[in-house]
mmCIF file of C-alpha atoms and ligand atoms in Angstrom:
data_model
loop_
_atom_site.group_PDB
_atom_site.id
_atom_site.type_symbol
_atom_site.label_atom_id
_atom_site.label_comp_id
_atom_site.label_asym_id
_atom_site.label_seq_id
_atom_site.Cartn_x
_atom_site.Cartn_y
_atom_site.Cartn_z
ATOM 1 C CA UNK A 952 0.000 0.000 0.000
ATOM 2 C CA UNK A 953 1.511 3.337 -0.959
ATOM 3 C CA UNK A 954 1.814 6.480 1.140
ATOM 4 C CA UNK A 955 -1.178 8.263 -0.360
ATOM 5 C CA UNK A 956 -3.545 5.369 0.290
ATOM 6 C CA UNK A 957 -2.256 4.945 3.857
ATOM 7 C CA UNK A 958 -2.518 8.682 4.481
ATOM 8 C CA UNK A 959 -6.117 8.818 3.227
ATOM 9 C CA UNK A 960 -7.099 5.739 5.222
ATOM 10 C CA UNK A 961 -5.657 7.378 8.352
ATOM 11 C CA UNK A 962 -7.989 10.328 7.767
ATOM 12 C CA UNK A 963 -10.996 7.996 7.571
ATOM 13 C CA UNK A 964 -10.053 5.553 10.350
ATOM 14 C CA UNK A 965 -8.556 7.451 13.280
ATOM 15 C CA UNK A 966 -5.110 6.042 14.155
ATOM 16 C CA UNK A 967 -5.546 6.814 17.883
ATOM 17 C CA UNK A 968 -8.047 3.960 18.321
ATOM 18 C CA UNK A 969 -8.725 2.514 14.865
ATOM 19 C CA UNK A 970 -12.316 3.737 15.011
ATOM 20 C CA UNK A 971 -14.412 6.203 13.042
ATOM 21 C CA UNK A 972 -17.603 8.227 13.206
ATOM 22 C CA UNK A 973 -18.811 8.915 9.687
ATOM 23 C CA UNK A 974 -21.751 11.221 9.108
ATOM 24 C CA UNK A 975 -23.759 10.177 6.039
ATOM 25 C CA UNK A 976 -25.615 12.999 4.294
ATOM 26 C CA UNK A 977 -25.633 11.575 0.754
ATOM 27 C CA UNK A 978 -29.287 10.487 0.784
ATOM 28 C CA UNK A 979 -30.357 13.104 -1.757
ATOM 29 C CA UNK A 980 -28.698 11.181 -4.600
ATOM 30 C CA UNK A 981 -31.705 8.862 -4.725
ATOM 31 C CA UNK A 982 -34.138 10.259 -2.116
ATOM 32 C CA UNK A 983 -34.152 13.937 -3.103
ATOM 33 C CA UNK A 984 -34.891 16.411 -0.286
ATOM 34 C CA UNK A 985 -34.664 13.883 2.536
ATOM 35 C CA UNK A 986 -36.310 14.889 5.833
ATOM 36 C CA UNK A 987 -33.700 16.643 7.943
ATOM 37 C CA UNK A 988 -31.431 17.499 5.013
ATOM 38 C CA UNK A 989 -33.592 20.124 3.294
ATOM 39 C CA UNK A 990 -31.052 22.717 4.450
ATOM 40 C CA UNK A 991 -28.053 20.443 4.474
ATOM 41 C CA UNK A 992 -25.589 23.207 5.381
ATOM 42 C CA UNK A 993 -27.504 24.256 8.481
ATOM 43 C CA UNK A 994 -27.949 20.663 9.623
ATOM 44 C CA UNK A 995 -24.347 19.614 9.124
ATOM 45 C CA UNK A 996 -22.453 22.601 10.535
ATOM 46 C CA UNK A 997 -23.061 21.983 14.278
ATOM 47 C CA UNK A 998 -22.477 18.228 13.824
ATOM 48 C CA UNK A 999 -19.018 18.471 12.280
ATOM 49 C CA UNK A 1000 -17.048 18.825 15.556
ATOM 50 C CA UNK A 1001 -18.242 15.342 16.565
ATOM 51 C CA UNK A 1002 -17.780 13.616 13.180
ATOM 52 C CA UNK A 1003 -14.516 12.188 11.828
ATOM 53 C CA UNK A 1004 -15.665 11.964 8.218
ATOM 54 C CA UNK A 1005 -18.466 13.476 6.127
ATOM 55 C CA UNK A 1006 -20.124 11.395 3.395
ATOM 56 C CA UNK A 1007 -21.916 13.655 0.887
ATOM 57 C CA UNK A 1008 -22.635 13.632 -2.836
ATOM 58 C CA UNK A 1009 -20.575 15.941 -5.030
ATOM 59 C CA UNK A 1010 -23.528 18.309 -5.442
ATOM 60 C CA UNK A 1011 -24.111 18.275 -1.709
ATOM 61 C CA UNK A 1012 -20.461 19.091 -1.124
ATOM 62 C CA UNK A 1013 -20.244 21.883 -3.716
ATOM 63 C CA UNK A 1014 -23.560 23.504 -2.823
ATOM 64 C CA UNK A 1015 -23.726 23.154 0.949
ATOM 65 C CA UNK A 1016 -20.278 22.632 2.471
ATOM 66 C CA UNK A 1017 -17.812 25.564 2.556
ATOM 67 C CA UNK A 1018 -14.467 24.535 0.993
ATOM 68 C CA UNK A 1019 -12.518 25.646 4.065
ATOM 69 C CA UNK A 1020 -14.333 23.020 6.187
ATOM 70 C CA UNK A 1021 -11.781 20.852 7.946
ATOM 71 C CA UNK A 1022 -13.190 17.329 7.607
ATOM 72 C CA UNK A 1023 -12.171 14.354 5.448
ATOM 73 C CA UNK A 1024 -14.661 13.564 2.703
ATOM 74 C CA UNK A 1025 -15.893 10.121 1.651
ATOM 75 C CA UNK A 1026 -17.668 10.939 -1.591
ATOM 76 C CA UNK A 1027 -20.646 8.970 -2.878
ATOM 77 C CA UNK A 1028 -19.767 7.922 -6.446
ATOM 78 C CA UNK A 1029 -22.511 5.391 -7.248
ATOM 79 C CA UNK A 1030 -26.133 6.029 -8.114
ATOM 80 C CA UNK A 1031 -28.372 6.334 -11.135
ATOM 81 C CA UNK A 1032 -31.841 5.379 -9.902
ATOM 82 C CA UNK A 1033 -34.403 7.069 -7.667
ATOM 83 C CA UNK A 1034 -36.459 5.855 -4.746
ATOM 84 C CA UNK A 1035 -39.612 5.868 -6.911
ATOM 85 C CA UNK A 1036 -38.199 3.418 -9.452
ATOM 86 C CA UNK A 1037 -38.933 0.282 -7.443
ATOM 87 C CA UNK A 1038 -37.923 -2.315 -10.036
ATOM 88 C CA UNK A 1039 -34.513 -0.805 -10.476
ATOM 89 C CA UNK A 1040 -33.923 0.471 -6.954
ATOM 90 C CA UNK A 1041 -30.178 0.475 -6.231
ATOM 91 C CA UNK A 1042 -29.277 -0.622 -9.761
ATOM 92 C CA UNK A 1043 -26.322 1.717 -9.491
ATOM 93 C CA UNK A 1044 -23.514 2.732 -11.788
ATOM 94 C CA UNK A 1045 -20.691 5.262 -11.655
ATOM 95 C CA UNK A 1046 -21.984 8.822 -11.199
ATOM 96 C CA UNK A 1047 -18.707 10.667 -10.525
ATOM 97 C CA UNK A 1048 -15.445 10.406 -12.445
ATOM 98 C CA UNK A 1049 -12.299 9.848 -10.424
ATOM 99 C CA UNK A 1050 -10.972 13.073 -11.912
ATOM 100 C CA UNK A 1051 -13.798 15.023 -10.273
ATOM 101 C CA UNK A 1052 -13.353 13.121 -6.996
ATOM 102 C CA UNK A 1053 -9.674 14.150 -6.988
ATOM 103 C CA UNK A 1054 -10.667 17.741 -7.829
ATOM 104 C CA UNK A 1055 -12.873 17.650 -4.735
ATOM 105 C CA UNK A 1056 -9.865 16.461 -2.689
ATOM 106 C CA UNK A 1057 -11.652 13.423 -1.271
ATOM 107 C CA UNK A 1058 -10.135 10.980 1.208
ATOM 108 C CA UNK A 1059 -12.300 8.050 0.042
ATOM 109 C CA UNK A 1060 -15.157 7.207 -2.290
ATOM 110 C CA UNK A 1061 -18.287 5.163 -1.543
ATOM 111 C CA UNK A 1062 -20.029 2.790 -3.922
ATOM 112 C CA UNK A 1063 -23.190 0.737 -3.280
ATOM 113 C CA UNK A 1064 -23.300 -2.824 -4.531
ATOM 114 C CA UNK A 1065 -26.422 -4.921 -4.615
ATOM 115 C CA UNK A 1066 -25.729 -8.632 -4.393
ATOM 116 C CA UNK A 1067 -28.589 -10.997 -5.157
ATOM 117 C CA UNK A 1068 -30.631 -8.982 -7.653
ATOM 118 C CA UNK A 1069 -30.833 -9.738 -11.398
ATOM 119 C CA UNK A 1070 -28.652 -6.686 -12.080
ATOM 120 C CA UNK A 1071 -25.965 -7.538 -9.510
ATOM 121 C CA UNK A 1072 -23.384 -7.966 -12.287
ATOM 122 C CA UNK A 1073 -23.796 -4.333 -13.363
ATOM 123 C CA UNK A 1074 -23.174 -2.931 -9.896
ATOM 124 C CA UNK A 1075 -20.285 -5.296 -9.203
ATOM 125 C CA UNK A 1076 -18.474 -4.493 -12.465
ATOM 126 C CA UNK A 1077 -18.934 -0.747 -12.004
ATOM 127 C CA UNK A 1078 -17.716 -1.206 -8.425
ATOM 128 C CA UNK A 1079 -14.508 -2.963 -9.499
ATOM 129 C CA UNK A 1080 -13.935 -0.376 -12.218
ATOM 130 C CA UNK A 1081 -14.211 2.287 -9.521
ATOM 131 C CA UNK A 1082 -11.743 0.390 -7.316
ATOM 132 C CA UNK A 1083 -9.207 0.192 -10.160
ATOM 133 C CA UNK A 1084 -9.541 3.905 -10.895
ATOM 134 C CA UNK A 1085 -9.528 4.987 -7.236
ATOM 135 C CA UNK A 1086 -6.599 2.783 -6.275
ATOM 136 C CA UNK A 1087 -4.583 4.167 -9.191
ATOM 137 C CA UNK A 1088 -4.591 7.486 -7.297
ATOM 138 C CA UNK A 1089 -4.308 6.054 -3.783
ATOM 139 C CA UNK A 1090 -7.991 6.572 -2.946
ATOM 140 C CA UNK A 1091 -9.682 3.919 -0.789
ATOM 141 C CA UNK A 1092 -13.150 2.648 -1.719
ATOM 142 C CA UNK A 1093 -15.866 2.078 0.847
ATOM 143 C CA UNK A 1094 -18.353 -0.573 -0.301
ATOM 144 C CA UNK A 1095 -21.929 -0.038 0.791
ATOM 145 C CA UNK A 1096 -23.590 -3.430 0.910
ATOM 146 C CA UNK A 1097 -27.063 -2.277 -0.031
ATOM 147 C CA UNK A 1098 -30.075 -4.431 0.730
ATOM 148 C CA UNK A 1099 -32.779 -4.588 -1.922
ATOM 149 C CA UNK A 1100 -36.390 -5.547 -1.533
ATOM 150 C CA UNK A 1101 -36.868 -9.207 -0.659
ATOM 151 C CA UNK A 1102 -33.339 -9.565 0.720
ATOM 152 C CA UNK A 1103 -32.919 -10.038 4.439
ATOM 153 C CA UNK A 1104 -30.750 -7.979 6.741
ATOM 154 C CA UNK A 1105 -29.283 -11.158 8.172
ATOM 155 C CA UNK A 1106 -25.768 -12.414 8.807
ATOM 156 C CA UNK A 1107 -25.951 -14.991 6.012
ATOM 157 C CA UNK A 1108 -26.724 -12.445 3.298
ATOM 158 C CA UNK A 1109 -24.668 -9.565 4.701
ATOM 159 C CA UNK A 1110 -21.570 -11.717 5.226
ATOM 160 C CA UNK A 1111 -21.837 -12.862 1.619
ATOM 161 C CA UNK A 1112 -22.088 -9.276 0.374
ATOM 162 C CA UNK A 1113 -19.392 -7.968 2.755
ATOM 163 C CA UNK A 1114 -16.882 -10.706 1.961
ATOM 164 C CA UNK A 1115 -17.524 -10.265 -1.756
ATOM 165 C CA UNK A 1116 -16.932 -6.517 -1.436
ATOM 166 C CA UNK A 1117 -13.611 -7.135 0.318
ATOM 167 C CA UNK A 1118 -12.541 -9.823 -2.156
ATOM 168 C CA UNK A 1119 -13.329 -7.471 -5.024
ATOM 169 C CA UNK A 1120 -11.037 -4.860 -3.508
ATOM 170 C CA UNK A 1121 -12.932 -2.608 -1.085
ATOM 171 C CA UNK A 1122 -10.788 -1.018 1.633
ATOM 172 C CA UNK A 1123 -13.722 -0.606 4.050
ATOM 173 C CA UNK A 1124 -17.171 -2.223 4.095
ATOM 174 C CA UNK A 1125 -20.350 -0.587 5.276
ATOM 175 C CA UNK A 1126 -23.153 -2.947 6.169
ATOM 176 C CA UNK A 1127 -26.138 -3.264 8.498
ATOM 177 C CA UNK A 1128 -26.103 -4.451 12.067
ATOM 178 C CA UNK A 1129 -27.952 -7.733 12.569
ATOM 179 C CA UNK A 1130 -28.063 -10.797 14.810
ATOM 180 C CA UNK A 1131 -24.760 -12.750 14.751
ATOM 181 C CA UNK A 1132 -22.998 -9.634 13.457
ATOM 182 C CA UNK A 1133 -19.654 -10.956 14.723
ATOM 183 C CA UNK A 1134 -19.849 -13.664 12.032
ATOM 184 C CA UNK A 1135 -19.865 -10.920 9.370
ATOM 185 C CA UNK A 1136 -16.844 -9.263 11.009
ATOM 186 C CA UNK A 1137 -14.955 -12.550 11.388
ATOM 187 C CA UNK A 1138 -15.300 -13.455 7.730
ATOM 188 C CA UNK A 1139 -14.508 -9.996 6.345
ATOM 189 C CA UNK A 1140 -10.789 -9.142 6.013
ATOM 190 C CA UNK A 1141 -11.286 -5.355 5.897
ATOM 191 C CA UNK A 1142 -12.730 -2.987 8.541
ATOM 192 C CA UNK A 1143 -16.517 -2.749 8.839
ATOM 193 C CA UNK A 1144 -18.709 0.225 9.722
ATOM 194 C CA UNK A 1145 -22.459 0.047 10.168
ATOM 195 C CA UNK A 1146 -25.166 2.105 8.495
ATOM 196 C CA UNK A 1147 -27.892 3.403 10.735
ATOM 197 C CA UNK A 1148 -30.854 2.641 8.495
ATOM 198 C CA UNK A 1149 -34.321 4.101 8.970
ATOM 199 C CA UNK A 1150 -34.924 6.313 12.002
ATOM 200 C CA UNK A 1151 -35.585 4.352 15.197
ATOM 201 C CA UNK A 1152 -35.883 5.607 18.801
ATOM 202 C CA UNK A 1153 -32.593 7.159 19.948
ATOM 203 C CA UNK A 1154 -32.107 4.582 22.675
ATOM 204 C CA UNK A 1155 -32.326 1.749 20.123
ATOM 205 C CA UNK A 1156 -29.958 3.439 17.677
ATOM 206 C CA UNK A 1157 -27.357 3.931 20.421
ATOM 207 C CA UNK A 1158 -27.723 0.335 21.568
ATOM 208 C CA UNK A 1159 -27.215 -0.800 17.967
ATOM 209 C CA UNK A 1160 -24.049 1.288 17.594
ATOM 210 C CA UNK A 1161 -22.721 -0.105 20.881
ATOM 211 C CA UNK A 1162 -23.541 -3.713 19.964
ATOM 212 C CA UNK A 1163 -21.909 -3.307 16.561
ATOM 213 C CA UNK A 1164 -18.694 -1.987 18.164
ATOM 214 C CA UNK A 1165 -18.722 -4.809 20.691
ATOM 215 C CA UNK A 1166 -19.081 -7.299 17.834
ATOM 216 C CA UNK A 1167 -16.059 -5.871 16.022
ATOM 217 C CA UNK A 1168 -17.257 -2.988 13.844
ATOM 218 C CA UNK A 1169 -14.740 -0.131 13.795
ATOM 219 C CA UNK A 1170 -17.409 2.533 13.765
ATOM 220 C CA UNK A 1171 -20.552 3.868 12.194
ATOM 221 C CA UNK A 1172 -21.580 5.667 9.020
ATOM 222 C CA UNK A 1173 -24.929 6.987 10.215
ATOM 223 C CA UNK A 1174 -27.363 9.412 8.690
ATOM 224 C CA UNK A 1175 -31.076 9.414 9.457
ATOM 225 C CA UNK A 1176 -30.680 8.353 13.078
ATOM 226 C CA UNK A 1177 -28.578 11.468 13.547
ATOM 227 C CA UNK A 1178 -30.180 14.170 11.416
ATOM 228 C CA UNK A 1179 -33.792 13.045 11.963
ATOM 229 C CA UNK A 1180 -33.331 12.916 15.740
ATOM 230 C CA UNK A 1181 -35.003 15.449 18.050
ATOM 231 C CA UNK A 1182 -31.415 16.456 18.891
ATOM 232 C CA UNK A 1183 -28.985 15.772 16.027
ATOM 233 C CA UNK A 1184 -26.096 17.277 18.038
ATOM 234 C CA UNK A 1185 -27.026 15.153 21.055
ATOM 235 C CA UNK A 1186 -27.055 11.984 18.929
ATOM 236 C CA UNK A 1187 -23.796 12.888 17.262
ATOM 237 C CA UNK A 1188 -22.095 13.430 20.626
ATOM 238 C CA UNK A 1189 -23.618 10.227 22.007
ATOM 239 C CA UNK A 1190 -22.505 8.111 19.047
ATOM 240 C CA UNK A 1191 -19.048 9.670 19.212
ATOM 241 C CA UNK A 1192 -18.812 8.698 22.889
ATOM 242 C CA UNK A 1193 -19.698 5.084 22.067
ATOM 243 C CA UNK A 1194 -17.216 4.865 19.208
ATOM 244 C CA UNK A 1195 -14.264 6.725 20.729
ATOM 245 C CA UNK A 1196 -14.802 6.675 24.483
ATOM 246 C CA UNK A 1197 -16.277 3.234 24.948
ATOM 247 C CA UNK A 1198 -19.417 4.765 26.494
ATOM 248 C CA UNK A 1199 -22.208 2.370 27.431
ATOM 249 C CA UNK A 1200 -25.603 2.789 25.723
ATOM 250 C CA UNK A 1201 -26.930 4.142 29.046
ATOM 251 C CA UNK A 1202 -24.205 6.792 29.329
ATOM 252 C CA UNK A 1203 -24.597 7.675 25.671
ATOM 253 C CA UNK A 1204 -28.345 8.097 26.078
ATOM 254 C CA UNK A 1205 -27.697 10.461 28.979
ATOM 255 C CA UNK A 1206 -25.442 12.519 26.705
ATOM 256 C CA UNK A 1207 -28.239 12.645 24.140
ATOM 257 C CA UNK A 1208 -30.829 13.691 26.723
ATOM 258 C CA UNK A 1209 -28.557 16.402 28.123
ATOM 259 C CA UNK A 1210 -28.398 17.977 24.670
ATOM 260 C CA UNK A 1211 -32.108 17.515 23.966
ATOM 261 C CA UNK A 1212 -33.052 19.970 26.731
HETATM 262 C C1 R5P B 1794 -27.776 5.079 1.520
HETATM 263 O O1 R5P B 1794 -27.722 4.477 0.499
HETATM 264 C C2 R5P B 1794 -26.778 6.052 1.882
HETATM 265 O O2 R5P B 1794 -25.498 5.641 1.516
HETATM 266 C C3 R5P B 1794 -26.739 6.415 3.321
HETATM 267 O O3 R5P B 1794 -25.718 7.318 3.475
HETATM 268 C C4 R5P B 1794 -26.488 5.273 4.256
HETATM 269 O O4 R5P B 1794 -27.431 4.275 4.101
HETATM 270 C C5 R5P B 1794 -26.358 5.693 5.716
HETATM 271 O O5 R5P B 1794 -27.396 6.415 6.127
HETATM 272 P P1 R5P B 1794 -28.508 5.891 7.135
HETATM 273 O O6 R5P B 1794 -27.829 5.802 8.458
HETATM 274 O O7 R5P B 1794 -29.547 6.938 7.064
HETATM 275 O O8 R5P B 1794 -28.954 4.541 6.661
#
């Protein structure tokens, strides 16, 4: 691994503890004006001090995030379908050239693959093309193991998708927390972060983050459970405490409540 790749990875995964808190705000690429992100700039600004990495789209970055912002960027580079196109949901291809990703000075790029759908080959080949192009410039690729309709968020499916992503060349895998999550971690040779998924009560989201860390995840890449919370800053601080300070779910929930007042 060359210096550039190692340097970028150290911006994504914090060397002090090998953990990371990623804040996902890329939802607009297929969900449009997602609840909580209508004014993305106003939502994100107070959250940045408690995030290690920001995951936006290129339009989100250019239009809402000031260029002097001091946070590593993991840029979403896959997409191509919208939430209303149910048959093709997550049938994603490359939506950003590596040249533009470099122009945006990113530390990593993120690509969603969908294993187990008729079009899986399309997403996997575009994914590996992205890995070849990104690695040429020392840019790590985070694989998002998307879950399509009819596919379970279970360890059997997610370990298949996660291991495939790693074998195909991903530097980091993002997947969902589920029962027997440690089996996914054990069979995946690269670090794993969890997505938050749909908004759930804050207590449950914090418990999930804690359980994922206990089972071997190196952090989170959360969106809706942060920015759709009654206190996004409180959730961000609470998740940060779990990931970097080994806080218990109870302590983390207290942190959230303190900030909710
Ligand atoms: C979804 O495809 C996007 O990549 C999201 O950024 C990701 O799923 C994480 O966000 P959330 O925690 O809202 O699921």
